[in-house]
Short mmCIF file of C-alpha atoms and ligand atoms in Angstrom, two decimals:
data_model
loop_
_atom_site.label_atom_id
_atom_site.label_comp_id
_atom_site.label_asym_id
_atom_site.label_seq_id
_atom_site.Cartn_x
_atom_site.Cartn_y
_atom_site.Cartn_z
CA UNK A 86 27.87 -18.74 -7.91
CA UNK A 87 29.99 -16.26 -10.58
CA UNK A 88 32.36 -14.14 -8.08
CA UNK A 89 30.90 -10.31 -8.87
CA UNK A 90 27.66 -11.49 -5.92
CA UNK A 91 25.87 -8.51 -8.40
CA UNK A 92 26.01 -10.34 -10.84
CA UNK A 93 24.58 -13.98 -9.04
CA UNK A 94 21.76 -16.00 -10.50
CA UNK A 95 18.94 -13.99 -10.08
CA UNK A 96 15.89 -14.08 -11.90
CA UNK A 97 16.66 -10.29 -12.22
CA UNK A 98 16.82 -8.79 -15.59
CA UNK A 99 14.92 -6.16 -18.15
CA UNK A 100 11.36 -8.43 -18.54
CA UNK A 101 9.08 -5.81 -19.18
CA UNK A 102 6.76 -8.43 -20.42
CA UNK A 103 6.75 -10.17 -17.15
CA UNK A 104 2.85 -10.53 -15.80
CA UNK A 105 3.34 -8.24 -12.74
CA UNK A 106 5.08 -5.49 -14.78
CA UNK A 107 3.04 -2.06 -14.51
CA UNK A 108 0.34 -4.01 -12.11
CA UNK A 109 -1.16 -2.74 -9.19
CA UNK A 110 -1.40 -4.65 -6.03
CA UNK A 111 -4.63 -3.81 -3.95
CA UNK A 112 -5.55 -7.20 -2.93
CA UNK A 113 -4.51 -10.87 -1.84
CA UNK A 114 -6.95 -12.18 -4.10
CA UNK A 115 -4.96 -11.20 -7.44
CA UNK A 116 -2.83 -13.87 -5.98
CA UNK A 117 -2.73 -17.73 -7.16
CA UNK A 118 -0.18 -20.56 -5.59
CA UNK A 119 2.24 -19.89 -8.79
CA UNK A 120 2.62 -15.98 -7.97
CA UNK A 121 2.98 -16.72 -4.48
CA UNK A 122 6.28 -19.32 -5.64
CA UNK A 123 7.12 -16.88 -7.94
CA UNK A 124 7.12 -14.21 -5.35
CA UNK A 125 8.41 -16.35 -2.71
CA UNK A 126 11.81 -16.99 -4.95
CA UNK A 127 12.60 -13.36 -5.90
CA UNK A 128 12.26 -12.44 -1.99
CA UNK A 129 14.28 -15.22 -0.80
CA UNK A 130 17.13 -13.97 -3.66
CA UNK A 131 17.07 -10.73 -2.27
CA UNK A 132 17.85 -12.45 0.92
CA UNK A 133 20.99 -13.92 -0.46
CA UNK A 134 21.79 -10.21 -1.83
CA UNK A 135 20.76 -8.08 1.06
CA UNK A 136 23.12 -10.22 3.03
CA UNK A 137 26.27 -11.13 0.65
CA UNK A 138 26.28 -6.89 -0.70
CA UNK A 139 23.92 -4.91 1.18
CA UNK A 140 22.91 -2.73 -1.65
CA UNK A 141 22.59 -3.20 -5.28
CA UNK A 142 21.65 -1.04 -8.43
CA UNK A 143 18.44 -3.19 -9.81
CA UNK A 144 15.79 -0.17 -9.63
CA UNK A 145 18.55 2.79 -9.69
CA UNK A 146 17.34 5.63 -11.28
CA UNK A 147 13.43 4.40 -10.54
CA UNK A 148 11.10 6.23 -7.58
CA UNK A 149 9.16 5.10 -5.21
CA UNK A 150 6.10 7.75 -4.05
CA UNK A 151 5.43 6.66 -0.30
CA UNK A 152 2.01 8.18 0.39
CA UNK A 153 0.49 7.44 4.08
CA UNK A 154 -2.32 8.70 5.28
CA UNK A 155 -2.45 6.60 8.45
CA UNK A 156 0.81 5.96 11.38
CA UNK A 157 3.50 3.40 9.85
CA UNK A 158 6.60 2.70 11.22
CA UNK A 159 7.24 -0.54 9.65
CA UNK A 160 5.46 -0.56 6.58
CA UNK A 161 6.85 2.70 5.46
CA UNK A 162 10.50 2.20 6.57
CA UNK A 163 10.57 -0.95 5.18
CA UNK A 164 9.26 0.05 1.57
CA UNK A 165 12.02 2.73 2.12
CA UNK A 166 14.33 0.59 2.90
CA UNK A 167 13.08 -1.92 0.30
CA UNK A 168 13.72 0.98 -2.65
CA UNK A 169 17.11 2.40 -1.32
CA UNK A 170 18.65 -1.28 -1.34
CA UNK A 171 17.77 -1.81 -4.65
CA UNK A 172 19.64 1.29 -5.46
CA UNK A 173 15.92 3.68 -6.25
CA UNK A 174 14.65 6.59 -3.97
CA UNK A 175 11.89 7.71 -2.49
CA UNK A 176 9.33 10.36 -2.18
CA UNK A 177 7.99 10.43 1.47
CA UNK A 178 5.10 11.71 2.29
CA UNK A 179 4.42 10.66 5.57
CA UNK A 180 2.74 13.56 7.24
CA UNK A 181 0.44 14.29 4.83
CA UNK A 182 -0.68 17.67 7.31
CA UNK A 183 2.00 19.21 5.41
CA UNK A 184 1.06 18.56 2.20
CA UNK A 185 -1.62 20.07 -0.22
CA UNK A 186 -4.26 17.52 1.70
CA UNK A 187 -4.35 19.56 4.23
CA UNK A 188 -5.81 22.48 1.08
CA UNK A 189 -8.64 19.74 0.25
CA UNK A 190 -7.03 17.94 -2.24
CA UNK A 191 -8.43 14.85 -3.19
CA UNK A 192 -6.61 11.43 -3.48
CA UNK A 193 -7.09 10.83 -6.55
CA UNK A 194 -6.09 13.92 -7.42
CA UNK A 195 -2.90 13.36 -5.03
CA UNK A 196 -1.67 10.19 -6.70
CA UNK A 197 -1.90 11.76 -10.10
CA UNK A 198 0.07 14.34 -8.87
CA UNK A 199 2.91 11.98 -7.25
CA UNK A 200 3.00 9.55 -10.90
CA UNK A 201 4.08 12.61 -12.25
CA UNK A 202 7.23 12.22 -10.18
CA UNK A 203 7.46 8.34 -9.47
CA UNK A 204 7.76 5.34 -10.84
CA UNK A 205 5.14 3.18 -8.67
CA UNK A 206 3.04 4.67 -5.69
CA UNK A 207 2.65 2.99 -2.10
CA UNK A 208 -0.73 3.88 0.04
CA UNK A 209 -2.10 3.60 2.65
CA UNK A 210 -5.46 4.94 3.66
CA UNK A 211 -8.17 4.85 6.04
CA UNK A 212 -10.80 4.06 3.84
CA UNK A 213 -11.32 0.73 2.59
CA UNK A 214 -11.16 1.07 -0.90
CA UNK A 215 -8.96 3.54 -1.31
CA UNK A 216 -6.22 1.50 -3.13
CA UNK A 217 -8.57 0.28 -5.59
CA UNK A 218 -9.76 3.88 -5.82
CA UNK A 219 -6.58 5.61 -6.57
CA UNK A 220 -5.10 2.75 -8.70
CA UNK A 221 -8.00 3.74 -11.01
CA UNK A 222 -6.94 6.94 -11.45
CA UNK A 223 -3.32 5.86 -11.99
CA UNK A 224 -1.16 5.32 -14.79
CA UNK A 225 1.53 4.08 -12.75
CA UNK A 226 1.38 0.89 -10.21
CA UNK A 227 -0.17 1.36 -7.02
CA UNK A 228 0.75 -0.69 -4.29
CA UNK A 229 -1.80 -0.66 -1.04
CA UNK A 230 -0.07 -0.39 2.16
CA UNK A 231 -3.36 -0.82 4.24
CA UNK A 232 -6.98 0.30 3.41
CA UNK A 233 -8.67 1.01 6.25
CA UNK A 234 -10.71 -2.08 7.86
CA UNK A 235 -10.07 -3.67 4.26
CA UNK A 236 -6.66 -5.13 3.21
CA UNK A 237 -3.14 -5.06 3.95
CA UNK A 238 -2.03 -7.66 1.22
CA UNK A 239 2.24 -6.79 1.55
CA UNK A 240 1.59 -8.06 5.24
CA UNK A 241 -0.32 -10.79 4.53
CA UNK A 242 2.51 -12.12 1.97
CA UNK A 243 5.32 -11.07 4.16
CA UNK A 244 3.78 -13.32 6.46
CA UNK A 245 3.22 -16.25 3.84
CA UNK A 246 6.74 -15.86 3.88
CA UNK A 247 7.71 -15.67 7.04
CA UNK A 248 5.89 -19.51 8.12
CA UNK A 249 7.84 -20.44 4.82
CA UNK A 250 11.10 -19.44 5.94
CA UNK A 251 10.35 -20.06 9.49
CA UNK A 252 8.88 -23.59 9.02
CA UNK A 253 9.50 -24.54 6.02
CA UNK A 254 6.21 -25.85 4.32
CA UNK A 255 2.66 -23.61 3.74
CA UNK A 256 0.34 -26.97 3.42
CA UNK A 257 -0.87 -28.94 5.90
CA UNK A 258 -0.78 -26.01 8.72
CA UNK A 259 -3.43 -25.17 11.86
CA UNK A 260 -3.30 -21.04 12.09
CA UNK A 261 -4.88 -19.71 14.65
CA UNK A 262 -5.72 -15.65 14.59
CA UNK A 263 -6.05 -14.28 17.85
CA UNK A 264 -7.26 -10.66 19.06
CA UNK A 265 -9.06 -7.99 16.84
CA UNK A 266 -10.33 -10.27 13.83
CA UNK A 267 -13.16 -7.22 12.79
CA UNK A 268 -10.87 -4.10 12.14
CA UNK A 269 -7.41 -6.04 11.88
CA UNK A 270 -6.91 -5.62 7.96
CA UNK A 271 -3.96 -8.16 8.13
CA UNK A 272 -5.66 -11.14 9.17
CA UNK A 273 -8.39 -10.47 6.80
CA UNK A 274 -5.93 -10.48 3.85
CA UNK A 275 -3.90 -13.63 5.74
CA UNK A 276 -7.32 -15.37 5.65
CA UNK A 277 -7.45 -15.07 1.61
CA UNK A 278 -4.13 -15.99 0.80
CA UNK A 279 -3.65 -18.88 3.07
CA UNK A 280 -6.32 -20.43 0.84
CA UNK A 281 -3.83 -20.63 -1.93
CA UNK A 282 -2.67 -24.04 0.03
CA UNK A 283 -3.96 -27.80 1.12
CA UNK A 284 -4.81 -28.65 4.72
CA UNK A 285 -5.42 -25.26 6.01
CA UNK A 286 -7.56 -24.97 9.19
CA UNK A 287 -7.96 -21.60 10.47
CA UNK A 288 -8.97 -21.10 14.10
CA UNK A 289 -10.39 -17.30 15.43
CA UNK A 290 -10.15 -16.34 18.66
CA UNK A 291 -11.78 -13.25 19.17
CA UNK A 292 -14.24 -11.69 21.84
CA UNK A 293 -17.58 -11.65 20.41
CA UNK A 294 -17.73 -8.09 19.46
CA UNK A 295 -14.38 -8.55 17.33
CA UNK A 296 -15.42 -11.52 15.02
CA UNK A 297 -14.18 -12.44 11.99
CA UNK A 298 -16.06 -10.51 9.42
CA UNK A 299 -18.90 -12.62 7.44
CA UNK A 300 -17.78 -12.07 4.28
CA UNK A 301 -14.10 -13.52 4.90
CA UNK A 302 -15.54 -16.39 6.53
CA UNK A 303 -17.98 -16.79 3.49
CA UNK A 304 -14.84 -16.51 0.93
CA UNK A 305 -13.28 -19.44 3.34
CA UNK A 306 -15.74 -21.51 3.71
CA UNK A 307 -16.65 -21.44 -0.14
CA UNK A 308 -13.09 -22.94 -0.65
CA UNK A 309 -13.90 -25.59 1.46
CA UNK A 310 -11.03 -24.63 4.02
CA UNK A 311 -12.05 -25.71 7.80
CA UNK A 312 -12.73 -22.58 9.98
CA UNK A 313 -14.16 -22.20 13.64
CA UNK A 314 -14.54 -19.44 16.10
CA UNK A 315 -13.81 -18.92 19.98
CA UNK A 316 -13.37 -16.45 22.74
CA UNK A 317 -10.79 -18.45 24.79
CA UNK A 318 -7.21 -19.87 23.38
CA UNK A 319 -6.74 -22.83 25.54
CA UNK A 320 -8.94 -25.36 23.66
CA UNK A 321 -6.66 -24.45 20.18
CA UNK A 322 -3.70 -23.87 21.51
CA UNK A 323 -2.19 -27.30 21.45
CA UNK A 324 -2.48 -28.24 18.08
CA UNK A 325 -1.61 -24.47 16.68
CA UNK A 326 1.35 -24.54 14.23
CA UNK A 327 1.13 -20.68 13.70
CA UNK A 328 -0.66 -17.89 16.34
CA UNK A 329 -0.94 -14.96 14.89
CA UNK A 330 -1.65 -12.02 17.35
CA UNK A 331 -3.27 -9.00 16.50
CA UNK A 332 -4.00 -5.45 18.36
CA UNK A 333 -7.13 -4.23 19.58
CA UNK A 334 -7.29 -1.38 17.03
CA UNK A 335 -8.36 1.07 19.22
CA UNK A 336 -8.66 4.18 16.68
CA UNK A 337 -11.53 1.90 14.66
CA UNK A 338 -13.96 1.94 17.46
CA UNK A 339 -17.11 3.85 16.93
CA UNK A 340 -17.13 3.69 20.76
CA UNK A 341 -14.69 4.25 23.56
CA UNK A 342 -16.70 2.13 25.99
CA UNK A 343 -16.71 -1.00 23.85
CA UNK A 344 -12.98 -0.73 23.16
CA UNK A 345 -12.73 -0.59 27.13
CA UNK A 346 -14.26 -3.56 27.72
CA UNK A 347 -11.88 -5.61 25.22
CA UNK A 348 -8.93 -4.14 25.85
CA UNK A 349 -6.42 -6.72 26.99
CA UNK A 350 -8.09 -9.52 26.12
CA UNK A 351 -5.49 -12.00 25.95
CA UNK A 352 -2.40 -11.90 26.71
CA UNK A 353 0.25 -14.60 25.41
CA UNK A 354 3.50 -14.86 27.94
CA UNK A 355 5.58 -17.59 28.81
CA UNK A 356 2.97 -19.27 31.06
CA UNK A 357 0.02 -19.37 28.36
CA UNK A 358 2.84 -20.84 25.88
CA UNK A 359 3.41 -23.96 28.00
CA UNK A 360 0.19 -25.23 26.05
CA UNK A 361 2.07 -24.72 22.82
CA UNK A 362 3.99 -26.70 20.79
CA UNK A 363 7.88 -26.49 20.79
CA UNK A 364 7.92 -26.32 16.60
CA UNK A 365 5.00 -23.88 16.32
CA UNK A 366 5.61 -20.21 16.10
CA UNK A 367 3.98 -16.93 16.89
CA UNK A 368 3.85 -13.71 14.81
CA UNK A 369 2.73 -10.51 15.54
CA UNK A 370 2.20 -7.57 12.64
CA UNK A 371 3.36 -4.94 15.19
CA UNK A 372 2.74 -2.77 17.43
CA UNK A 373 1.93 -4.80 20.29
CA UNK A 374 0.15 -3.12 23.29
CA UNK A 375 0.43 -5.48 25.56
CA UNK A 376 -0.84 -9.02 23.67
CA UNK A 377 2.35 -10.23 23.96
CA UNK A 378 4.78 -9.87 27.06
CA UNK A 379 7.82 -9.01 26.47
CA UNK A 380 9.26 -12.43 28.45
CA UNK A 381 8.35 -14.32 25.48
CA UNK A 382 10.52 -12.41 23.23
CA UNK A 383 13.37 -14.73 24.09
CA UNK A 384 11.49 -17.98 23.19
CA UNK A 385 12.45 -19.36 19.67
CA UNK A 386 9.03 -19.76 19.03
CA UNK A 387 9.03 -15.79 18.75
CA UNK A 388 9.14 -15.03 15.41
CA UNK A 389 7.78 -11.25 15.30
CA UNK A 390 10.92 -9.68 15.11
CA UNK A 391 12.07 -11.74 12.46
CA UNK A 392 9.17 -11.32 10.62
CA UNK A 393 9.59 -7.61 10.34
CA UNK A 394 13.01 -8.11 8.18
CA UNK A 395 11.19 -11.05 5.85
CA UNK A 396 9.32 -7.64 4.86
CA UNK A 397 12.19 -6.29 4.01
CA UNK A 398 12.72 -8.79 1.28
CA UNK A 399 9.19 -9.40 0.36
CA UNK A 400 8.60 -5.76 -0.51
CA UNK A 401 11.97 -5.44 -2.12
CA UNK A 402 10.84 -8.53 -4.13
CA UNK A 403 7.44 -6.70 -5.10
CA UNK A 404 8.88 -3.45 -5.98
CA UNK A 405 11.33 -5.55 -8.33
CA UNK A 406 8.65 -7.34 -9.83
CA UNK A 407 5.97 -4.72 -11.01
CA UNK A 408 9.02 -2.44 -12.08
CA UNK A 409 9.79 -4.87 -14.54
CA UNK A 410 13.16 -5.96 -13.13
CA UNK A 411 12.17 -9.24 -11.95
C1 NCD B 756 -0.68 -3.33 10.99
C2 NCD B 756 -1.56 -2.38 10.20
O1 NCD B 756 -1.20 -1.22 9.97
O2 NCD B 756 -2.60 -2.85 9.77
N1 NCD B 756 0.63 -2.88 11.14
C3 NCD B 756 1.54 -3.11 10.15
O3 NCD B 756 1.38 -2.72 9.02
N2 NCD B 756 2.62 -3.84 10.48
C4 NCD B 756 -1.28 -3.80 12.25
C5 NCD B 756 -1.74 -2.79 13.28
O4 NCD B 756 -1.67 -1.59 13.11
O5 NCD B 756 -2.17 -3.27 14.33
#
């Protein structure tokens, strides 16, 4: 390890000719096993960094356009956070009420505006499609931060990472995806990308009304990967290596009366975990509204909170990578 920690081993350098240079990133399926490595090694670098200097200069002088359309509070701090450690800064435009949206402007017309200014451009919309839409009209990289009901693909490979770091291996694993499988982008992204790797088995636990969408299940099942549906937990739980909770998402319901009746659902506490294994962990994307008590948050199994700072490093990783620097 040379002494200057700046100056470490890093696959960091000027490699404009890298394959994610200037790319946008709109979905989990632009992802094969070899990105996912390749990904997988920059974050877990910028680990190492994050924690031996804090801060370093690898995009300084670059800017990050942080354009959301929908709440964040993790998602946007962390790409902030992502871009100010690796010495950039950032646009925000988080209340987008007080910006020319509010006159009628258009989102394509939006992100051409902010490319203008930035170096790469981070959305998030509630249409699905938007990401796609607006990377279209782009020059610069696009990176989508949530599309509606679509995709959420930073979370889903935050939380690759995460049962990486966590338990150290991404074959051979039972998930099971518990709570609002329709409208919860993240698992439909997790879905994808956990198809990158051998032995999956992906259990959904849903009430009927919040299935896993057909077409996911269609993508799954055409890669062979064993899949099977339930309302209850009990019958999985046992043999679950990850449980990945989800929120009702209350402000997708076309009807207040449905949400209602599937509102609190499950909920996983310290009793309900007794059926679990003692190596198995359970994530969370956040916010939780009540799907997970707050007793369990002292169980090493518990890995939500630590998950939130693996996105640290997975978007500081990303940003890195399609600005050429990694
Ligand atoms: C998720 C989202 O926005 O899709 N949150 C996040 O990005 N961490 C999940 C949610 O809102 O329930």
């Amino acid at each position: 390890m040379p002494s200057d920690p700046t100056s470490a081993h890093l696959p960091f350098g000027d490699q404009r000719s890298a394959p994610w240079y200037g790319k946008d990133i709109i979905s989990v399926k632009q992802f094969h096993r070899g990105d996912l490595q390749y990904i997988f090694d920059v974050a877990h670098e910028m680990r190492g960094m994050v924690e031996r200097v804090g801060t370093f200069d690898l995009l300084k002088g670059k800017i990050l356009a942080n354009l959301f359309y929908e709440p964040s509070t993790r998602t946007s701090s962390s790409f902030t956070a992502a871009m100010e450690r690796l010495g950039g800064s950032v646009i925000p435009i988080n209340e987008v009420q007080y910006s020319s949206v509010t006159k009628g402007e258009t989102l394509t017309d939006t992100v051409r505006t902010l490319e203008c200014y930035a170096d790469v451009i981070v959305l998030r919309h509630p249409e699905t499609g938007s990401a796609a839409k607006a990377a279209e009209a782009a020059r610069k990289p696009v990176i989508n931060a949530g599309d509606g009901t679509g995709e959420h693909p930073t979370q889903a490979l935050l939380d690759i990472f995460t049962i990486r770091e966590e338990l150290g291996k991404l074959d051979n694993l039972t998930v099971t995806m518990l709570g609002d499988l329709k409208y919860g982008r993240t698992v439909h992204s997790l879905a994808r990308l956990l198809l990158n790797f051998d032995d999956i088995r992906l259990n959904y636990v849903s009430p009927e009304i919040l299935r896993m969408p057909g077409d996911v299940m269609e993508e799954v099942k055409a890669r062979g990967v064993t899949q099977a549906e339930f309302t209850g937990l009990d019958e999985v739980l046992p043999e679950t290596d990850v449980l990945y909770v989800t929120r009702v998402q209350k402000e997708r319901f076309e009807d207040a009366n449905a949400y209602e009746t599937v509102k609190g659902a499950y909920v996983i506490d310290p009793v309900v975990m007794k059926a679990a294994r003692h190596n198995m962990i359970v994530m969370h994307p956040l916010p939780r509204v009540g799907e997970i008590s707050m007793e369990l948050d002292s169980d090493p199994r518990a890995a939500y909170f630590r998950q939130m700072e693996y996105g640290l490093y997975v978007r500081m990783a990303l940003l890195a990578i399609v600005l050429g620097k990694a």
